[in-house]
Short mmCIF file of C-alpha atoms in Angstrom, two decimals:
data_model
loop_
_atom_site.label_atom_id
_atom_site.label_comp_id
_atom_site.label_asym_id
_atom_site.label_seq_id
_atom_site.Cartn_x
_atom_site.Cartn_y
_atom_site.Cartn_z
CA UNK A 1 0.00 0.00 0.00
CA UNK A 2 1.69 3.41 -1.01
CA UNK A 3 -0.05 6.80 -0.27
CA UNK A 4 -0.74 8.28 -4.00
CA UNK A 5 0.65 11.12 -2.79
CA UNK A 6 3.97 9.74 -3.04
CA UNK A 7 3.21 7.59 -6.37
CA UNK A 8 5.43 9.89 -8.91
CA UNK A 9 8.44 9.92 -6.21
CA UNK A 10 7.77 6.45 -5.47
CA UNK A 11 8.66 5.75 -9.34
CA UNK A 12 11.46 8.31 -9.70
CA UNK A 13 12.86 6.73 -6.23
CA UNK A 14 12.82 2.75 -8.23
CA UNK A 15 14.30 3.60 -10.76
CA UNK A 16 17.25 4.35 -8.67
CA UNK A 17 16.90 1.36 -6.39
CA UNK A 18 18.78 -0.83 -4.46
CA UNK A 19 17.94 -4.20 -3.59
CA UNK A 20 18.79 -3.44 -0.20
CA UNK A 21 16.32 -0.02 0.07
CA UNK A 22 13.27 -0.15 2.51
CA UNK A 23 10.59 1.23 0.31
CA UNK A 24 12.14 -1.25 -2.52
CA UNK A 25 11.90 -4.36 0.23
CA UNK A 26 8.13 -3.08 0.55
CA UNK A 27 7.01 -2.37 -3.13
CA UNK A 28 8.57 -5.88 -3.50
CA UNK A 29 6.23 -7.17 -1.16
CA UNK A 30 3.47 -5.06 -2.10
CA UNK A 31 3.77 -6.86 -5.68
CA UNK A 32 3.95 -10.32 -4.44
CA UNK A 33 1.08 -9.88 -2.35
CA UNK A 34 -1.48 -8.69 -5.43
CA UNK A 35 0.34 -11.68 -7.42
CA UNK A 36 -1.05 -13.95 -4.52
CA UNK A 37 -4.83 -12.78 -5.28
CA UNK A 38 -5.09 -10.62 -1.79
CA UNK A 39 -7.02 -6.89 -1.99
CA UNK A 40 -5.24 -3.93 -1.20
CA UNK A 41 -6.08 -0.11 -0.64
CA UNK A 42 -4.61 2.80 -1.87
CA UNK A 43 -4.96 6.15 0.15
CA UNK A 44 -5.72 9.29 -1.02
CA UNK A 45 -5.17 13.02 0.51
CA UNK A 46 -8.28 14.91 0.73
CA UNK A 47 -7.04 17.35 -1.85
CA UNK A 48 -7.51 14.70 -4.76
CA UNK A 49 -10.23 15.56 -6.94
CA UNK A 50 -12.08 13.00 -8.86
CA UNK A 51 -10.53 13.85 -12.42
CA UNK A 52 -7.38 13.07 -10.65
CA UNK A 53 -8.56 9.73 -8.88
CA UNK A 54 -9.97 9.08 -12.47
CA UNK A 55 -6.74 9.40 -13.81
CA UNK A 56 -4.97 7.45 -11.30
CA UNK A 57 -7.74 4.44 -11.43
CA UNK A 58 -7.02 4.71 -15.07
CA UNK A 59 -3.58 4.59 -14.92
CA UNK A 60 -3.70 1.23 -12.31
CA UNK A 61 -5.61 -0.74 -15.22
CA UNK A 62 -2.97 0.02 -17.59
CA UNK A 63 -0.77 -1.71 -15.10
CA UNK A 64 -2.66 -4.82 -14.85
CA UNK A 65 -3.35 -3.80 -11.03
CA UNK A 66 -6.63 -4.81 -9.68
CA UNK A 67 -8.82 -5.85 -6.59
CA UNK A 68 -8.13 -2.59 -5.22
CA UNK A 69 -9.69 0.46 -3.77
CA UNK A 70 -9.52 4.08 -3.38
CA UNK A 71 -9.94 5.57 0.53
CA UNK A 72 -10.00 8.97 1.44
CA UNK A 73 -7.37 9.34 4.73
CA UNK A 74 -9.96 10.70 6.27
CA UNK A 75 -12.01 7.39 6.12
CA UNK A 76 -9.38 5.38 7.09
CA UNK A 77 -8.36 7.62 10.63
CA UNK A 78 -12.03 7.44 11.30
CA UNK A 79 -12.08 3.76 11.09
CA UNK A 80 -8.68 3.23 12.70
CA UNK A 81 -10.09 5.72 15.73
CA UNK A 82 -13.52 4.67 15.75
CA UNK A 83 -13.79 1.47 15.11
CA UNK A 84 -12.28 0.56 18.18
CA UNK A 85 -11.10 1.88 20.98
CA UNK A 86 -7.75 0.94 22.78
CA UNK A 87 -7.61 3.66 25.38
CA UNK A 88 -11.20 1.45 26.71
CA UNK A 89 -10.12 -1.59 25.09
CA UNK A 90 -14.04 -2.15 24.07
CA UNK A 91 -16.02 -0.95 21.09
CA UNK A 92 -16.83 2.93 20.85
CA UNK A 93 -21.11 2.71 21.69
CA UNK A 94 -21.66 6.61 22.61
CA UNK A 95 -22.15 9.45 20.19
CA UNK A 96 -19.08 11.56 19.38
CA UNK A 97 -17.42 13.76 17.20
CA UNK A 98 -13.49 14.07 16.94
CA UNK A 99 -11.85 17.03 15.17
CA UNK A 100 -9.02 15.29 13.46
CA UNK A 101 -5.54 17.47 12.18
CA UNK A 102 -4.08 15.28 9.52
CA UNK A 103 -0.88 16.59 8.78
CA UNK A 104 1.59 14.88 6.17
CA UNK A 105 4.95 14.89 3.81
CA UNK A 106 2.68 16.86 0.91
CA UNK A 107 -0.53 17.88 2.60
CA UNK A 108 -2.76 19.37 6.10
CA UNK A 109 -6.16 18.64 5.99
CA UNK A 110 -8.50 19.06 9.22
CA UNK A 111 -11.90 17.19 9.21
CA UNK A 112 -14.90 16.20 11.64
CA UNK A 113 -16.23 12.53 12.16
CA UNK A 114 -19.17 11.65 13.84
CA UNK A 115 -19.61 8.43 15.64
CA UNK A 116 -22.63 7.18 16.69
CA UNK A 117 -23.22 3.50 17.45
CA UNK A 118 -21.97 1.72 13.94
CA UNK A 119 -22.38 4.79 12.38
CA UNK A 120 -19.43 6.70 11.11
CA UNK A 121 -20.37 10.42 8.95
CA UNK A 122 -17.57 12.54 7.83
CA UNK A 123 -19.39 16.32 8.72
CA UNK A 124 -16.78 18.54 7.40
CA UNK A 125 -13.64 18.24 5.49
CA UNK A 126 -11.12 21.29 4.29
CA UNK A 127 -6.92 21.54 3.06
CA UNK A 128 -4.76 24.01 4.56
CA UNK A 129 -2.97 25.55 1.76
CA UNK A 130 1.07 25.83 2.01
CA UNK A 131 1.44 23.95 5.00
CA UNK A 132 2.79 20.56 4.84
CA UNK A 133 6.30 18.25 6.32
CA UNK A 134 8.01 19.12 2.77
CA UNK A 135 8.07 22.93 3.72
CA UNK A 136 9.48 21.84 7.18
CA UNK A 137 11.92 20.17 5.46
CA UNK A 138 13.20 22.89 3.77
CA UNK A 139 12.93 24.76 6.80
CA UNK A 140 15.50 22.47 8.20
CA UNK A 141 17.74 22.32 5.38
CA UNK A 142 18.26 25.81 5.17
CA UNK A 143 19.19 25.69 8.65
CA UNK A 144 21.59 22.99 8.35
CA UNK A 145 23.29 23.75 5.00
CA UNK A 146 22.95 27.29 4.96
CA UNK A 147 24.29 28.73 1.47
CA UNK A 148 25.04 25.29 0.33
CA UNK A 149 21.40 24.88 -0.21
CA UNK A 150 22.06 25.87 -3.41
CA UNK A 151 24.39 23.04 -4.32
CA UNK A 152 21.26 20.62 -4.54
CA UNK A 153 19.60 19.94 -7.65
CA UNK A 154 16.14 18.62 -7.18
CA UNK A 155 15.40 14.87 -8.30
CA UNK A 156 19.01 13.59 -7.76
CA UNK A 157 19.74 10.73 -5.48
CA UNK A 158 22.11 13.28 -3.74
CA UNK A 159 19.09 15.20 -2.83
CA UNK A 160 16.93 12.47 -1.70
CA UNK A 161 19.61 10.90 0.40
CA UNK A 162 20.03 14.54 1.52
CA UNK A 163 16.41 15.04 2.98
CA UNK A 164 16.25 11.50 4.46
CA UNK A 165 18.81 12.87 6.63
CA UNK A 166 16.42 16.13 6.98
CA UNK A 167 13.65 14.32 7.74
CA UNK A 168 14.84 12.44 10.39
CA UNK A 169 17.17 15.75 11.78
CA UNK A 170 12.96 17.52 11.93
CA UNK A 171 11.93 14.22 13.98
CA UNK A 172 14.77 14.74 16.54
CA UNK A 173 14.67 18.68 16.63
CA UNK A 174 10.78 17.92 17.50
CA UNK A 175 11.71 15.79 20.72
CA UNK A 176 10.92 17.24 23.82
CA UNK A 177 14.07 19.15 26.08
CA UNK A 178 16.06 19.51 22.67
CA UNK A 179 18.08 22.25 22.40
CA UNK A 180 20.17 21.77 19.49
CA UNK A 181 20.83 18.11 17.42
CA UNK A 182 23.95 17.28 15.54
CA UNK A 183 23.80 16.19 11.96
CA UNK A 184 26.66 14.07 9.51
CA UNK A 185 26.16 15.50 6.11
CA UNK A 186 29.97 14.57 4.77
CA UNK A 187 28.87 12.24 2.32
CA UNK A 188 26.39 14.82 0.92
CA UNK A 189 28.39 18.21 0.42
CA UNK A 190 31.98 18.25 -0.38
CA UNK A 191 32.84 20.95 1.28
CA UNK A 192 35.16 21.25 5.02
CA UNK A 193 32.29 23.06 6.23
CA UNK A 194 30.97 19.33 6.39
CA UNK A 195 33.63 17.62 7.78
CA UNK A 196 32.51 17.19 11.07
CA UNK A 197 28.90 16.82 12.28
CA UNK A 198 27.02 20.31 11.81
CA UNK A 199 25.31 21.68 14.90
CA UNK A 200 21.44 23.23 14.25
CA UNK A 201 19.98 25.30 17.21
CA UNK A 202 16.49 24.57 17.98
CA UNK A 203 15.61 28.16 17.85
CA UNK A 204 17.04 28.87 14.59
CA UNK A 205 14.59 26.04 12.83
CA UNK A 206 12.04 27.63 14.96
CA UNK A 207 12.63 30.93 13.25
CA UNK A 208 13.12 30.03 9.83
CA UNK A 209 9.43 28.41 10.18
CA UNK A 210 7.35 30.82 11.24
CA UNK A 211 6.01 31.64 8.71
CA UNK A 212 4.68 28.50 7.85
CA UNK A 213 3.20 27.75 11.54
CA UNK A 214 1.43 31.58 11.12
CA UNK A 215 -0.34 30.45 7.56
CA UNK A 216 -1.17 27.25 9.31
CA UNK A 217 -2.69 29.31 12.35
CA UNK A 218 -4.73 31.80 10.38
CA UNK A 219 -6.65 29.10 8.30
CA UNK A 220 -6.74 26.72 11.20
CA UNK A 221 -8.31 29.94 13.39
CA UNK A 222 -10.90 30.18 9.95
CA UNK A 223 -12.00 26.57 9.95
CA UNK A 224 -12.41 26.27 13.92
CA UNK A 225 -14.76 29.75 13.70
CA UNK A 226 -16.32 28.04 10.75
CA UNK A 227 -16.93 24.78 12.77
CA UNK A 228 -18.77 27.37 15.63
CA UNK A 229 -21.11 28.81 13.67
CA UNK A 230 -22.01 25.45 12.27
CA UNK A 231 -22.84 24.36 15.55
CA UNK A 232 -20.55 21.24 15.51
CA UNK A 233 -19.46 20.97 19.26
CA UNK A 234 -16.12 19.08 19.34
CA UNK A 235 -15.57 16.70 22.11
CA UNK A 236 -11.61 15.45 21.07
CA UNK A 237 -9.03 16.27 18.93
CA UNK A 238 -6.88 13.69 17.34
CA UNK A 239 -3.42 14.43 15.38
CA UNK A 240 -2.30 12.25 12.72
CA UNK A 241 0.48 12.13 9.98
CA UNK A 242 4.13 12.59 10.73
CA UNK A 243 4.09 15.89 10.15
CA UNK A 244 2.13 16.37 13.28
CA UNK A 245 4.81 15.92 15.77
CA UNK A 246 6.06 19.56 15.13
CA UNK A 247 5.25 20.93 18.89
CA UNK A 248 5.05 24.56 17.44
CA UNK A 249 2.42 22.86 15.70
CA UNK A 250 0.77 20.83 18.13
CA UNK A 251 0.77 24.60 21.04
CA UNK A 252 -0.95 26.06 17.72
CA UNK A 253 -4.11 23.68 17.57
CA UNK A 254 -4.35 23.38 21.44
CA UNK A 255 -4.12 27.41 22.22
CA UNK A 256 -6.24 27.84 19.13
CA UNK A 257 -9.15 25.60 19.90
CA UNK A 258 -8.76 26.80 23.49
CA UNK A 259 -9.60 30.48 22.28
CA UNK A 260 -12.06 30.16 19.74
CA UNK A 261 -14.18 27.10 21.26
CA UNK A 262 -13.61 28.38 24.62
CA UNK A 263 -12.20 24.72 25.92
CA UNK A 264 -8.88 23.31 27.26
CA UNK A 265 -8.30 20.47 24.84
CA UNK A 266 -5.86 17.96 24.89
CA UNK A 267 -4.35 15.30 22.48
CA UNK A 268 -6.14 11.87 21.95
CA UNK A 269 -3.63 9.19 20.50
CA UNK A 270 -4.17 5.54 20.37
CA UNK A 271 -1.12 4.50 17.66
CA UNK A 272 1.86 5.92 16.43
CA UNK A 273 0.44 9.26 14.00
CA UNK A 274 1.87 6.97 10.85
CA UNK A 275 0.52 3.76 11.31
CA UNK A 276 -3.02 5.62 11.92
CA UNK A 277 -3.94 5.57 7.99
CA UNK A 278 -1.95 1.96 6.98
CA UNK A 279 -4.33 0.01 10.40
CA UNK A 280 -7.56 1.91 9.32
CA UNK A 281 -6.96 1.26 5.34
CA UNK A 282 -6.48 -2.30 6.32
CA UNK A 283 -8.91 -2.73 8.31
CA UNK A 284 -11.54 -0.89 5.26
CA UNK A 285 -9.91 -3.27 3.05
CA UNK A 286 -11.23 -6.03 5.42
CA UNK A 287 -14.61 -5.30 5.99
CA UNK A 288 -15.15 -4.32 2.59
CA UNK A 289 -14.13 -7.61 1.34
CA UNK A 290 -16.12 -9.01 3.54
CA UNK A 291 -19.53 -7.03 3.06
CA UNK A 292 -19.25 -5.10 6.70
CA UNK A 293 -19.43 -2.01 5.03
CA UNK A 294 -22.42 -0.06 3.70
CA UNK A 295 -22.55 3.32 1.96
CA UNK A 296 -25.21 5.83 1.90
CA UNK A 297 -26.53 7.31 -1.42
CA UNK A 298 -24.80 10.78 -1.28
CA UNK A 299 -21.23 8.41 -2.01
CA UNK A 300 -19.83 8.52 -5.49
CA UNK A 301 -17.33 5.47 -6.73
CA UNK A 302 -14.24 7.42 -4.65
CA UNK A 303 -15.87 9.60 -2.27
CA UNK A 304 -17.29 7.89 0.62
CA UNK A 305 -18.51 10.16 3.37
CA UNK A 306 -20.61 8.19 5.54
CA UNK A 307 -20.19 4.45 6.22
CA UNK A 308 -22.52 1.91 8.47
CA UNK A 309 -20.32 -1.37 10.25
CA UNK A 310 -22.73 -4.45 9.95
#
């Protein structure tokens, strides 16, 4: 299973690959999996339009690839959260409606699900535009490499090895009591500024993303007023995608939903924020295939906003 989102990297990335790469090991798997006759899902961002989930379907056939299905990631954290519940370790059987901030590589989307008894209705759904873990990224790498930023061309292995090193310098700098992490780029940059491990200061990646966290704020501010004068009373709010472990992020929703809902909220999290989408795909893929799941008339062959559990 491989979020679409990723599907033109994902085939830029093989073409380049080593037998010994993860997400090689796992498309390899992936493969011999649909070769066996088993279902699988794909999931989509709620950005993806239907021309473009036409496109994609279309574009799966020419491939051979079947005995799949589209799912909205908004579907599968509902599922995932509300299917059951670990924090009880029993079935969710009261009404209830989580705010969920999904927050990935390429996208922030913040939606509303509605449980009640096997019932499961996606009320609202919007994008936040420009905010997303790529823009982090860069965030980081400018703090890192400074003017050797520069020396990167886009779509090179160089540069993918580069912001796998990125990516996982964003996870640490995110860790709670950090003040500054440490970072080997010598094998990247040939350069004696890179000799020895580069130091980044917490407060300098803070800095150099503010001005993403304040676009995420003022739309996030918009949706939550929004969500008011619709009337739709959140009881939790649940973060999801990697993305959401940046704390400047996480004070944002918190002091946010604290001042325009007028309630001290805290986090609900049952898994780790990236398994969230890969359980609650599987576990649509399951009950699919096995007739547990109904859909009301207002869902169209990809959009599915409302689903019953027999």
């Amino acid at each position: 299973m491989v979020p679409v989102s990723f599907l033109f990297e994902y085939i830029f990335y093989l073409s380049i690959k080593n037998d010994k790469d993860l997400y090689y090991s796992r498309y390899e798997k992936s493969v011999q999996s649909r070769k066996e006759g088993n279902m699988y899902s794909i999931i989509v961002p709620e950005s993806f339009s239907e021309h473009e989930l036409s496109l994609l379907n279309t574009l799966l056939k020419i491939q051979n690839d079947s005995d799949y299905f589209f799912i909205r990631s908004s579907l599968a954290a509902a599922l995932e959260y509300g299917y059951y519940n670990i924090e009880r370790g029993e079935y969710d059987d009261k009404s209830c409606r989580v705010l969920f901030v999904d927050s990935g590589a390429t996208h922030t989307s913040i939606f509303v699900v509605l449980y009640e008894n096997d019932c499961i209705t996606i009320e609202y759904s919007k994008d936040i535009k420009g905010v997303d873990g790529r823009q982090y990224d860069l965030a980081m790498l400018k703090c890192i490499c400074g003017e050797h930023v520069s020396e990167l061309s886009i779509h090179t292995k160089q540069y993918i090895r580069c912001m796998e090193i990125i990516e996982r310098a964003k996870r640490d700098a995110n860790m709670e009591g950090i003040d500054e992490i440490y970072t080997d780029l010598s094998d990247i940059f040939d350069s004696p500024d890179f000799e020895d491990e580069v130091c980044c200061q917490i407060d300098s990646f803070h800095t150099a993303s503010e001005q993403i966290n304040e676009l995420f704020k003022s739309q996030f501010i918009a949706i939550l007023e929004d969500l008011k004068k619709r009337n739709l009373v959140i009881d939790r709010v649940v973060p999801i995608g990697g993305n959401s472990r940046i704390l400047t992020l996480r004070e944002i929703i918190l002091d946010s939903m604290k001042m325009v809902l007028g309630h001290k909220y805290t986090f609900t999290q049952t898994v780790n924020v990236d398994e969230c989408m890969v359980l609650g795909a599987t576990l649509f893929t399951h009950l699919l295939s096995e007739n547990r799941i109904i859909f009301d008339g207002r869902a169209s062959e990809y959009v599915t906003p409302f689903v019953q559990l027999k």
